[in-house]
Amino acid sequence: MNGLKSGLRLLFVCLLVAAGATVATGYASSDQAATAERFAEGNGVAEERDGVTVIATDSNSWLGRGNEGPRAKAELIAVGPDGTVQYYNDSHTRYWDVDPVPGTEMTVEYVAADHLTPEECGGEEVCTRNVIERVNLSTGETERIFGRVTEGKHSTRWHDADRIDEDHVVVADIAKDRVFVVNTTTGLTTWAWSAQNAFATDESGGPYPEDWTHINDVEVLSDGRIMVSVRNHDQVVFLDRETGMLANQTLGSDGDHETLYEQHNPDYIPRSEGGPAALVADSENGRLVEYQRTDGGWERTWTWKDGRLQWPRDADRLPNGHTLVTDSNGNRVFEVDEDGEVVWSMDVAFPYEAERLNTGDESSGGPSAQQAGLQSATADGDEGASDSADTAGVFGAIFGAVEGVLGNTVVNAVMYVLPAWAGGPEVAAVVVAVGTVVVWAGVELYWSPWRPSIHRHITIEWKN
């Protein structure tokens, strides 16, 4: 019996040591410096790569007031071809979409949000100021293009806007479950489409009115149509500004998670580049997918994922056939070549979208997967990622097994609130450590000779 006890105790110690070492390694290998310090202008943060990469990051700060910790501060970052920081701004609570301004080399427009206190809102509840701004990344000169305040701060923040012409912008309005066009000179809304024109609130999407559609992306196509990502309906729809939604062109359907599952940032690849095709960050499925328009329907022609990919929220096809990917819960932006290999990667906390300047707006300058002959990949490894890859070791395998049981949605929700250094193995290590302590305590209690007992007699007298 003593030999069994010693063996089990040794096993418990080994498990705790292994779990502690995994957590310590994950923490030590990540950059724990204040984000503003790390991204100071001129600092080297990535390997060399052609072109300027602009990254907009989200924040998981519950209170909406960023601090110096990774994932808790939203940022707009520009990294030059030599891998050094050329621009940095963290003045907003959240950064979302970023687009190059046509005819410029270093100017972008972006969507951002600021969480406001009840006092700042002029009432008794919190609210959000949504803004579209333009910045010259070389000079830092910034111009406010348009802005509006929406109630609350969850599922009311605009995620995307796309320019139609010099005076008009189309906005993905999560707060009101609509898409609208605004004249940025006059501030007047000139056109709008409500999701209720096409969907019933009690038969589709998320809970109404809290987060019914979660419309998170809009893209103006060359023929005037507007492509819209209706995230909570698992669909990408196409709008005609004269007739409304073109139902026969819709990609995906509500609840059809084999096609799309709460996607982000679909990019349209035109016929001139081998389309029509749509490249989509299929977020809750943990993969990138491309669908080709064929015979009046959509056919999947490309799929990519690796063992580290965790809640991707953007993918752009570059002119050379590579794909620039934003991996939000994987805390990285990286580039995949035609063979599906990661050829460039940059660790950054909680990125939302990335843009490679002078390659066309999003995927407009890149070929379709079918035209470029891209190879699909669903590898478990992560050869091109950093040394702290989330798939390494026993705890990575445990995390993968847990993810397979619970599903991506549950795992992504947990990963959303964790610090940047806590990847899959670290999460699994903490769970194993807690479980080990609980089991060890129970075993020791079972072996203990001490047993609780009651010796005192209790007398109860009844009085009439």
Tab-separated table of C-alpha atoms in Angstrom:
chain	number	residue	atom	x	y	z
A	1	MET	CA	0.000	0.000	0.000
A	2	ASN	CA	2.825	2.384	0.864
A	3	GLY	CA	4.339	1.775	-2.573
A	4	LEU	CA	1.036	2.695	-4.235
A	5	LYS	CA	0.778	5.876	-2.189
A	6	SER	CA	4.321	6.910	-3.028
A	7	GLY	CA	3.774	6.232	-6.714
A	8	LEU	CA	0.568	8.267	-6.873
A	9	ARG	CA	2.137	11.143	-4.965
A	10	LEU	CA	5.067	11.151	-7.367
A	11	LEU	CA	2.634	11.186	-10.288
A	12	PHE	CA	0.764	14.162	-8.814
A	13	VAL	CA	4.031	16.048	-8.272
A	14	CYS	CA	5.155	15.357	-11.842
A	15	LEU	CA	1.840	16.594	-13.244
A	16	LEU	CA	2.039	19.805	-11.219
A	17	VAL	CA	5.667	20.400	-12.200
A	18	ALA	CA	4.882	19.811	-15.902
A	19	ALA	CA	1.842	22.089	-15.761
A	20	GLY	CA	3.795	24.814	-13.962
A	21	ALA	CA	6.647	24.584	-16.437
A	22	THR	CA	4.225	24.889	-19.386
A	23	VAL	CA	2.567	27.998	-17.940
A	24	ALA	CA	5.917	29.564	-17.010
A	25	THR	CA	7.352	28.898	-20.472
A	26	GLY	CA	4.294	30.392	-22.169
A	27	TYR	CA	4.499	33.496	-20.029
A	28	ALA	CA	8.255	33.916	-20.388
A	29	SER	CA	8.269	33.417	-24.157
A	30	SER	CA	5.653	36.109	-24.764
A	31	ASP	CA	6.368	39.815	-24.868
A	32	GLN	CA	5.021	41.160	-21.562
A	33	ALA	CA	6.267	44.687	-22.124
A	34	ALA	CA	3.726	47.454	-22.285
A	35	THR	CA	2.323	47.499	-25.798
A	36	ALA	CA	3.078	51.198	-26.304
A	37	GLU	CA	6.709	50.517	-25.377
A	38	ARG	CA	7.017	47.510	-27.670
A	39	PHE	CA	5.524	49.353	-30.638
A	40	ALA	CA	7.494	52.555	-30.241
A	41	GLU	CA	8.397	54.031	-33.626
A	42	GLY	CA	11.516	52.417	-35.066
A	43	ASN	CA	11.351	49.244	-32.968
A	44	GLY	CA	11.820	45.988	-34.846
A	45	VAL	CA	8.764	43.765	-34.319
A	46	ALA	CA	8.748	41.459	-37.356
A	47	GLU	CA	10.889	39.964	-40.085
A	48	GLU	CA	11.370	41.851	-43.345
A	49	ARG	CA	8.508	41.706	-45.848
A	50	ASP	CA	7.612	43.629	-48.995
A	51	GLY	CA	5.202	46.466	-48.336
A	52	VAL	CA	3.757	48.209	-45.294
A	53	THR	CA	1.450	46.077	-43.139
A	54	VAL	CA	-1.238	47.964	-41.215
A	55	ILE	CA	-2.900	46.154	-38.298
A	56	ALA	CA	-5.978	47.140	-36.316
A	57	THR	CA	-6.417	45.381	-32.972
A	58	ASP	CA	-9.430	44.736	-30.797
A	59	SER	CA	-9.440	44.740	-26.985
A	60	ASN	CA	-10.869	42.325	-24.442
A	61	SER	CA	-10.981	44.875	-21.635
A	62	TRP	CA	-14.310	44.298	-19.889
A	63	LEU	CA	-14.648	47.898	-18.788
A	64	GLY	CA	-13.623	49.244	-22.144
A	65	ARG	CA	-10.825	51.279	-20.605
A	66	GLY	CA	-7.566	49.934	-21.962
A	67	ASN	CA	-4.510	49.410	-19.817
A	68	GLU	CA	-0.942	48.436	-20.606
A	69	GLY	CA	-1.530	44.669	-20.722
A	70	PRO	CA	-1.577	42.669	-23.969
A	71	ARG	CA	-5.096	42.265	-25.427
A	72	ALA	CA	-6.413	44.962	-23.076
A	73	LYS	CA	-5.334	47.903	-25.251
A	74	ALA	CA	-6.571	48.463	-28.801
A	75	GLU	CA	-4.004	49.692	-31.331
A	76	LEU	CA	-3.483	50.810	-34.899
A	77	ILE	CA	0.009	49.769	-36.022
A	78	ALA	CA	1.937	50.168	-39.267
A	79	VAL	CA	5.002	47.966	-39.805
A	80	GLY	CA	7.407	48.821	-42.618
A	81	PRO	CA	9.100	46.466	-45.094
A	82	ASP	CA	12.114	46.225	-42.767
A	83	GLY	CA	9.936	45.018	-39.877
A	84	THR	CA	10.127	48.241	-37.864
A	85	VAL	CA	7.209	50.237	-36.505
A	86	GLN	CA	6.344	53.252	-38.659
A	87	TYR	CA	3.130	54.315	-36.930
A	88	TYR	CA	1.363	53.576	-33.651
A	89	ASN	CA	-1.855	54.872	-32.084
A	90	ASP	CA	-3.814	53.587	-29.097
A	91	SER	CA	-6.144	56.522	-28.474
A	92	HIS	CA	-9.395	54.601	-29.132
A	93	THR	CA	-11.108	51.849	-27.153
A	94	ARG	CA	-11.419	49.566	-30.205
A	95	TYR	CA	-10.040	49.537	-33.752
A	96	TRP	CA	-11.820	47.594	-36.464
A	97	ASP	CA	-11.675	47.881	-40.254
A	98	VAL	CA	-8.776	49.596	-42.011
A	99	ASP	CA	-8.654	50.409	-45.755
A	100	PRO	CA	-6.084	52.154	-47.965
A	101	VAL	CA	-7.136	55.476	-49.468
A	102	PRO	CA	-6.923	55.245	-53.285
A	103	GLY	CA	-4.283	57.456	-54.876
A	104	THR	CA	-2.128	57.612	-51.742
A	105	GLU	CA	0.909	55.675	-50.581
A	106	MET	CA	0.602	55.880	-46.784
A	107	THR	CA	-2.932	57.035	-45.976
A	108	VAL	CA	-5.692	54.798	-44.606
A	109	GLU	CA	-9.239	55.134	-43.337
A	110	TYR	CA	-10.301	53.120	-40.314
A	111	VAL	CA	-13.301	52.491	-38.090
A	112	ALA	CA	-12.863	52.868	-34.336
A	113	ALA	CA	-15.012	53.022	-31.226
A	114	ASP	CA	-14.784	54.764	-27.862
A	115	HIS	CA	-16.739	53.602	-24.819
A	116	LEU	CA	-18.228	56.562	-22.973
A	117	THR	CA	-19.371	56.944	-19.383
A	118	PRO	CA	-22.994	57.863	-18.588
A	119	GLU	CA	-21.828	61.412	-17.903
A	120	GLU	CA	-20.097	61.622	-21.279
A	121	CYS	CA	-23.243	60.223	-22.915
A	122	GLY	CA	-25.452	62.807	-21.248
A	123	GLY	CA	-27.661	60.237	-19.536
A	124	GLU	CA	-27.704	57.384	-17.051
A	125	GLU	CA	-26.358	54.594	-19.264
A	126	VAL	CA	-23.057	53.974	-21.050
A	127	CYS	CA	-22.815	54.501	-24.800
A	128	THR	CA	-20.335	54.208	-27.671
A	129	ARG	CA	-18.944	56.821	-30.036
A	130	ASN	CA	-18.300	55.217	-33.444
A	131	VAL	CA	-15.946	57.073	-35.774
A	132	ILE	CA	-14.518	56.833	-39.265
A	133	GLU	CA	-11.147	58.555	-39.453
A	134	ARG	CA	-8.411	59.088	-42.034
A	135	VAL	CA	-4.734	59.149	-41.075
A	136	ASN	CA	-1.508	59.774	-42.951
A	137	LEU	CA	0.786	57.113	-41.502
A	138	SER	CA	3.884	59.120	-42.395
A	139	THR	CA	2.906	62.398	-40.755
A	140	GLY	CA	0.309	61.242	-38.219
A	141	GLU	CA	-2.151	63.848	-39.470
A	142	THR	CA	-5.664	62.599	-38.640
A	143	GLU	CA	-9.064	63.735	-39.893
A	144	ARG	CA	-12.496	62.750	-38.539
A	145	ILE	CA	-14.666	61.731	-41.508
A	146	PHE	CA	-17.899	60.792	-39.756
A	147	GLY	CA	-19.160	59.656	-36.392
A	148	ARG	CA	-22.269	58.773	-34.422
A	149	VAL	CA	-23.075	57.736	-30.854
A	150	THR	CA	-24.948	54.472	-30.245
A	151	GLU	CA	-26.465	53.207	-27.010
A	152	GLY	CA	-24.625	50.624	-24.922
A	153	LYS	CA	-21.214	49.250	-25.756
A	154	HIS	CA	-21.748	45.585	-26.630
A	155	SER	CA	-22.936	44.618	-30.114
A	156	THR	CA	-23.570	48.262	-30.992
A	157	ARG	CA	-20.077	49.158	-32.258
A	158	TRP	CA	-19.641	49.641	-35.981
A	159	HIS	CA	-17.025	47.231	-37.315
A	160	ASP	CA	-16.721	48.330	-40.937
A	161	ALA	CA	-17.280	51.114	-43.436
A	162	ASP	CA	-16.352	51.243	-47.119
A	163	ARG	CA	-15.984	54.265	-49.329
A	164	ILE	CA	-18.263	54.633	-52.366
A	165	ASP	CA	-16.883	57.946	-53.632
A	166	GLU	CA	-15.316	61.106	-52.239
A	167	ASP	CA	-18.523	62.116	-50.428
A	168	HIS	CA	-20.267	58.822	-49.607
A	169	VAL	CA	-19.474	55.932	-47.295
A	170	VAL	CA	-21.442	52.738	-46.649
A	171	VAL	CA	-21.572	51.617	-43.000
A	172	ALA	CA	-22.192	48.230	-41.361
A	173	ASP	CA	-24.539	49.295	-38.576
A	174	ILE	CA	-24.613	46.537	-35.949
A	175	ALA	CA	-26.617	48.700	-33.553
A	176	LYS	CA	-29.638	48.991	-35.860
A	177	ASP	CA	-29.241	45.758	-37.875
A	178	ARG	CA	-28.877	47.669	-41.092
A	179	VAL	CA	-26.541	48.931	-43.804
A	180	PHE	CA	-26.670	52.630	-44.641
A	181	VAL	CA	-24.969	55.120	-46.945
A	182	VAL	CA	-24.066	58.527	-45.562
A	183	ASN	CA	-22.966	61.714	-47.251
A	184	THR	CA	-19.932	62.578	-45.136
A	185	THR	CA	-20.090	66.216	-46.235
A	186	THR	CA	-23.671	66.847	-45.120
A	187	GLY	CA	-23.963	64.063	-42.542
A	188	LEU	CA	-27.255	62.938	-44.125
A	189	THR	CA	-28.190	59.294	-44.695
A	190	THR	CA	-28.950	58.853	-48.398
A	191	TRP	CA	-29.845	55.129	-48.474
A	192	ALA	CA	-30.448	52.307	-46.023
A	193	TRP	CA	-31.301	48.617	-46.003
A	194	SER	CA	-32.746	46.947	-42.915
A	195	ALA	CA	-32.124	43.251	-42.283
A	196	GLN	CA	-35.820	43.014	-41.407
A	197	ASN	CA	-36.510	43.479	-45.107
A	198	ALA	CA	-35.161	39.959	-45.623
A	199	PHE	CA	-35.211	38.128	-42.275
A	200	ALA	CA	-37.696	37.536	-39.452
A	201	THR	CA	-36.474	38.428	-35.982
A	202	ASP	CA	-38.082	35.372	-34.356
A	203	GLU	CA	-36.860	32.816	-36.874
A	204	SER	CA	-33.237	33.671	-37.533
A	205	GLY	CA	-29.970	34.969	-36.168
A	206	GLY	CA	-29.134	35.812	-32.575
A	207	PRO	CA	-31.333	37.260	-29.835
A	208	TYR	CA	-33.377	40.286	-30.821
A	209	PRO	CA	-32.785	43.132	-30.142
A	210	GLU	CA	-29.577	42.480	-28.155
A	211	ASP	CA	-27.481	40.978	-30.971
A	212	TRP	CA	-29.686	39.815	-33.795
A	213	THR	CA	-27.606	40.155	-36.984
A	214	HIS	CA	-24.180	41.389	-35.874
A	215	ILE	CA	-23.573	42.858	-39.330
A	216	ASN	CA	-19.794	43.169	-39.246
A	217	ASP	CA	-18.591	43.876	-42.788
A	218	VAL	CA	-19.561	45.728	-45.960
A	219	GLU	CA	-17.777	45.918	-49.297
A	220	VAL	CA	-18.721	48.024	-52.298
A	221	LEU	CA	-18.221	46.034	-55.500
A	222	SER	CA	-17.227	47.495	-58.849
A	223	ASP	CA	-20.718	46.946	-60.297
A	224	GLY	CA	-22.374	48.870	-57.457
A	225	ARG	CA	-23.579	45.903	-55.410
A	226	ILE	CA	-22.788	45.851	-51.700
A	227	MET	CA	-21.535	42.616	-50.141
A	228	VAL	CA	-22.544	42.260	-46.485
A	229	SER	CA	-21.481	39.835	-43.765
A	230	VAL	CA	-24.499	38.989	-41.574
A	231	ARG	CA	-22.502	37.165	-38.924
A	232	ASN	CA	-25.216	35.814	-36.654
A	233	HIS	CA	-27.096	34.481	-39.685
A	234	ASP	CA	-24.002	32.634	-41.022
A	235	GLN	CA	-24.459	34.357	-44.359
A	236	VAL	CA	-22.816	36.681	-46.839
A	237	VAL	CA	-25.486	38.561	-48.770
A	238	PHE	CA	-25.447	40.882	-51.762
A	239	LEU	CA	-27.489	44.068	-51.944
A	240	ASP	CA	-28.750	46.024	-54.933
A	241	ARG	CA	-29.451	49.618	-53.913
A	242	GLU	CA	-32.541	49.648	-56.127
A	243	THR	CA	-34.121	46.259	-55.360
A	244	GLY	CA	-32.652	45.143	-52.024
A	245	MET	CA	-31.151	41.742	-51.205
A	246	LEU	CA	-30.356	39.462	-54.144
A	247	ALA	CA	-31.466	36.198	-52.526
A	248	ASN	CA	-30.187	33.971	-55.331
A	249	GLN	CA	-26.609	35.187	-54.718
A	250	THR	CA	-26.448	34.530	-50.946
A	251	LEU	CA	-23.532	32.474	-49.619
A	252	GLY	CA	-24.473	30.269	-46.652
A	253	SER	CA	-27.694	30.005	-44.648
A	254	ASP	CA	-28.745	30.406	-41.032
A	255	GLY	CA	-27.468	27.433	-39.038
A	256	ASP	CA	-25.611	25.848	-41.983
A	257	HIS	CA	-22.316	25.648	-40.146
A	258	GLU	CA	-20.768	23.360	-42.730
A	259	THR	CA	-20.615	26.374	-45.054
A	260	LEU	CA	-20.033	29.307	-42.685
A	261	TYR	CA	-20.194	29.775	-38.926
A	262	GLU	CA	-20.309	33.370	-37.654
A	263	GLN	CA	-17.836	34.622	-40.254
A	264	HIS	CA	-15.893	37.882	-40.463
A	265	ASN	CA	-14.578	40.108	-43.252
A	266	PRO	CA	-15.491	38.294	-46.484
A	267	ASP	CA	-13.508	39.635	-49.448
A	268	TYR	CA	-14.813	39.586	-53.000
A	269	ILE	CA	-12.459	38.472	-55.772
A	270	PRO	CA	-13.676	39.836	-59.126
A	271	ARG	CA	-13.995	37.976	-62.405
A	272	SER	CA	-10.877	39.731	-63.713
A	273	GLU	CA	-8.844	37.901	-61.031
A	274	GLY	CA	-10.429	34.490	-61.572
A	275	GLY	CA	-13.667	35.072	-59.670
A	276	PRO	CA	-16.382	35.647	-58.865
A	277	ALA	CA	-15.180	34.247	-55.560
A	278	ALA	CA	-15.402	35.096	-51.880
A	279	LEU	CA	-12.511	34.613	-49.438
A	280	VAL	CA	-13.884	34.362	-45.901
A	281	ALA	CA	-12.523	34.149	-42.370
A	282	ASP	CA	-14.812	31.340	-41.180
A	283	SER	CA	-14.324	32.300	-37.560
A	284	GLU	CA	-16.202	29.801	-35.402
A	285	ASN	CA	-15.119	26.941	-37.668
A	286	GLY	CA	-11.516	28.005	-37.059
A	287	ARG	CA	-10.541	28.059	-40.737
A	288	LEU	CA	-10.163	30.160	-43.884
A	289	VAL	CA	-12.366	29.254	-46.833
A	290	GLU	CA	-12.884	30.418	-50.385
A	291	TYR	CA	-16.015	29.844	-52.423
A	292	GLN	CA	-16.196	30.121	-56.205
A	293	ARG	CA	-19.403	31.197	-57.911
A	294	THR	CA	-20.286	28.305	-60.235
A	295	ASP	CA	-23.506	27.551	-62.134
A	296	GLY	CA	-25.566	29.868	-59.983
A	297	GLY	CA	-24.233	28.482	-56.705
A	298	TRP	CA	-21.144	28.531	-54.483
A	299	GLU	CA	-18.491	25.811	-54.484
A	300	ARG	CA	-15.728	25.648	-51.894
A	301	THR	CA	-12.383	25.703	-53.705
A	302	TRP	CA	-9.915	26.344	-50.878
A	303	THR	CA	-9.632	25.633	-47.166
A	304	TRP	CA	-6.760	26.469	-44.839
A	305	LYS	CA	-6.040	26.023	-41.141
A	306	ASP	CA	-3.155	25.023	-38.930
A	307	GLY	CA	-2.923	23.882	-35.343
A	308	ARG	CA	-2.600	27.397	-33.960
A	309	LEU	CA	-5.387	29.115	-35.888
A	310	GLN	CA	-7.932	30.260	-33.301
A	311	TRP	CA	-10.814	32.530	-34.339
A	312	PRO	CA	-9.524	34.092	-37.579
A	313	ARG	CA	-11.278	37.364	-38.403
A	314	ASP	CA	-9.676	38.531	-41.643
A	315	ALA	CA	-7.975	37.101	-44.734
A	316	ASP	CA	-6.769	39.083	-47.772
A	317	ARG	CA	-5.503	37.577	-51.028
A	318	LEU	CA	-2.370	39.399	-52.147
A	319	PRO	CA	-1.391	39.925	-55.815
A	320	ASN	CA	1.357	37.277	-55.569
A	321	GLY	CA	-1.182	34.618	-54.573
A	322	HIS	CA	-0.269	34.690	-50.891
A	323	THR	CA	-2.909	35.204	-48.200
A	324	LEU	CA	-2.544	37.704	-45.342
A	325	VAL	CA	-4.347	36.345	-42.272
A	326	THR	CA	-5.481	37.904	-38.994
A	327	ASP	CA	-5.690	35.282	-36.228
A	328	SER	CA	-7.420	36.986	-33.295
A	329	ASN	CA	-7.184	34.383	-30.532
A	330	GLY	CA	-3.926	33.077	-31.995
A	331	ASN	CA	-2.510	36.577	-31.375
A	332	ARG	CA	-0.716	36.873	-34.704
A	333	VAL	CA	-0.874	38.241	-38.241
A	334	PHE	CA	0.775	35.992	-40.806
A	335	GLU	CA	1.195	35.281	-44.511
A	336	VAL	CA	0.563	31.948	-46.251
A	337	ASP	CA	2.073	31.124	-49.651
A	338	GLU	CA	0.570	29.214	-52.598
A	339	ASP	CA	1.551	25.867	-51.052
A	340	GLY	CA	-0.137	26.623	-47.752
A	341	GLU	CA	3.103	27.310	-45.868
A	342	VAL	CA	3.436	30.159	-43.371
A	343	VAL	CA	6.210	32.371	-44.777
A	344	TRP	CA	5.900	35.418	-42.516
A	345	SER	CA	4.411	35.915	-39.078
A	346	MET	CA	4.155	38.682	-36.509
A	347	ASP	CA	2.964	38.222	-32.939
A	348	VAL	CA	0.447	40.899	-31.968
A	349	ALA	CA	-2.219	40.760	-29.277
A	350	PHE	CA	-5.819	40.290	-30.429
A	351	PRO	CA	-5.645	41.614	-34.019
A	352	TYR	CA	-8.904	42.256	-35.850
A	353	GLU	CA	-7.845	43.171	-39.389
A	354	ALA	CA	-4.657	43.634	-41.397
A	355	GLU	CA	-3.981	45.353	-44.703
A	356	ARG	CA	-0.880	45.234	-46.918
A	357	LEU	CA	-0.626	48.645	-48.557
A	358	ASN	CA	-0.254	49.041	-52.325
A	359	THR	CA	-1.709	45.584	-53.045
A	360	GLY	CA	-5.266	46.723	-53.710
A	361	ASP	CA	-8.114	47.161	-51.246
A	362	GLU	CA	-8.427	43.906	-49.280
A	363	SER	CA	-8.485	41.036	-51.842
A	364	SER	CA	-9.348	43.067	-54.946
A	365	GLY	CA	-5.803	42.779	-56.319
A	366	GLY	CA	-5.266	39.074	-55.656
A	367	PRO	CA	-6.168	35.984	-57.718
A	368	SER	CA	-8.807	33.465	-56.789
A	369	ALA	CA	-7.637	30.153	-55.346
A	370	GLN	CA	-8.850	28.410	-58.471
A	371	GLN	CA	-6.887	30.692	-60.809
A	372	ALA	CA	-3.724	30.596	-58.686
A	373	GLY	CA	-3.933	26.849	-58.074
A	374	LEU	CA	-3.688	27.295	-54.310
A	375	GLN	CA	-3.262	24.207	-52.171
A	376	SER	CA	-5.686	23.601	-49.311
A	377	ALA	CA	-4.135	22.722	-45.969
A	378	THR	CA	-5.541	21.464	-42.680
A	379	ALA	CA	-2.258	20.673	-40.929
A	380	ASP	CA	-2.077	20.143	-37.187
A	381	GLY	CA	1.359	21.751	-37.011
A	382	ASP	CA	2.422	25.372	-37.108
A	383	GLU	CA	5.846	25.352	-38.678
A	384	GLY	CA	5.772	29.042	-39.526
A	385	ALA	CA	4.626	30.370	-36.189
A	386	SER	CA	6.622	31.567	-33.234
A	387	ASP	CA	8.493	29.282	-30.876
A	388	SER	CA	5.546	29.345	-28.480
A	389	ALA	CA	3.270	27.500	-30.921
A	390	ASP	CA	0.082	26.357	-29.269
A	391	THR	CA	0.235	22.813	-30.621
A	392	ALA	CA	3.478	21.733	-28.962
A	393	GLY	CA	3.558	19.077	-26.276
A	394	VAL	CA	1.139	16.928	-24.374
A	395	PHE	CA	-0.887	19.875	-23.098
A	396	GLY	CA	-1.418	21.063	-26.656
A	397	ALA	CA	-2.861	17.641	-27.479
A	398	ILE	CA	-5.081	17.825	-24.392
A	399	PHE	CA	-6.306	21.254	-25.448
A	400	GLY	CA	-7.061	19.935	-28.935
A	401	ALA	CA	-9.082	17.071	-27.471
A	402	VAL	CA	-11.045	19.422	-25.220
A	403	GLU	CA	-11.701	21.750	-28.144
A	404	GLY	CA	-12.994	18.801	-30.132
A	405	VAL	CA	-15.469	17.974	-27.366
A	406	LEU	CA	-16.599	21.491	-26.424
A	407	GLY	CA	-16.446	23.004	-29.905
A	408	ASN	CA	-14.791	26.161	-31.213
A	409	THR	CA	-17.518	28.483	-29.944
A	410	VAL	CA	-17.018	27.610	-26.265
A	411	VAL	CA	-13.226	27.561	-26.559
A	412	ASN	CA	-13.175	30.917	-28.377
A	413	ALA	CA	-15.308	32.466	-25.640
A	414	VAL	CA	-12.793	31.302	-23.020
A	415	MET	CA	-9.789	32.401	-25.067
A	416	TYR	CA	-11.386	35.816	-25.610
A	417	VAL	CA	-10.891	36.846	-21.977
A	418	LEU	CA	-7.407	35.404	-21.489
A	419	PRO	CA	-4.092	37.303	-21.737
A	420	ALA	CA	-2.020	37.009	-24.907
A	421	TRP	CA	0.486	34.536	-23.433
A	422	ALA	CA	-2.226	32.002	-22.498
A	423	GLY	CA	-2.496	29.721	-25.504
A	424	GLY	CA	-3.987	26.246	-25.765
A	425	PRO	CA	-1.254	24.368	-23.855
A	426	GLU	CA	-1.227	26.939	-21.058
A	427	VAL	CA	-5.009	26.696	-20.637
A	428	ALA	CA	-4.827	22.901	-20.597
A	429	ALA	CA	-1.951	23.025	-18.099
A	430	VAL	CA	-3.954	25.179	-15.682
A	431	VAL	CA	-6.942	22.836	-15.948
A	432	VAL	CA	-4.741	19.796	-15.349
A	433	ALA	CA	-3.057	21.494	-12.373
A	434	VAL	CA	-6.376	22.384	-10.731
A	435	GLY	CA	-7.716	18.897	-11.371
A	436	THR	CA	-4.561	17.346	-9.945
A	437	VAL	CA	-4.797	19.376	-6.738
A	438	VAL	CA	-8.463	18.448	-6.259
A	439	VAL	CA	-7.862	14.732	-6.889
A	440	TRP	CA	-4.734	14.680	-4.728
A	441	ALA	CA	-6.595	16.322	-1.845
A	442	GLY	CA	-9.400	13.797	-2.166
A	443	VAL	CA	-7.005	10.844	-2.226
A	444	GLU	CA	-5.110	12.109	0.830
A	445	LEU	CA	-8.378	12.567	2.697
A	446	TYR	CA	-9.400	9.016	1.784
A	447	TRP	CA	-6.078	7.650	3.062
A	448	SER	CA	-6.185	9.690	6.250
A	449	PRO	CA	-6.999	7.786	9.468
A	450	TRP	CA	-8.978	10.771	10.693
A	451	ARG	CA	-12.728	10.395	10.406
A	452	PRO	CA	-15.308	12.892	11.592
A	453	SER	CA	-17.619	11.559	14.320
A	454	ILE	CA	-20.224	12.860	16.777
A	455	HIS	CA	-20.093	11.571	20.383
A	456	ARG	CA	-22.291	14.021	22.199
A	457	HIS	CA	-25.833	12.857	22.914
A	458	ILE	CA	-28.605	15.304	22.186
A	459	THR	CA	-31.751	15.229	24.323
A	460	ILE	CA	-34.930	16.830	23.085
A	461	GLU	CA	-37.639	17.627	25.657
A	462	TRP	CA	-41.205	18.267	24.617
A	463	LYS	CA	-43.211	20.763	26.641
A	464	ASN	CA	-46.968	20.784	26.661
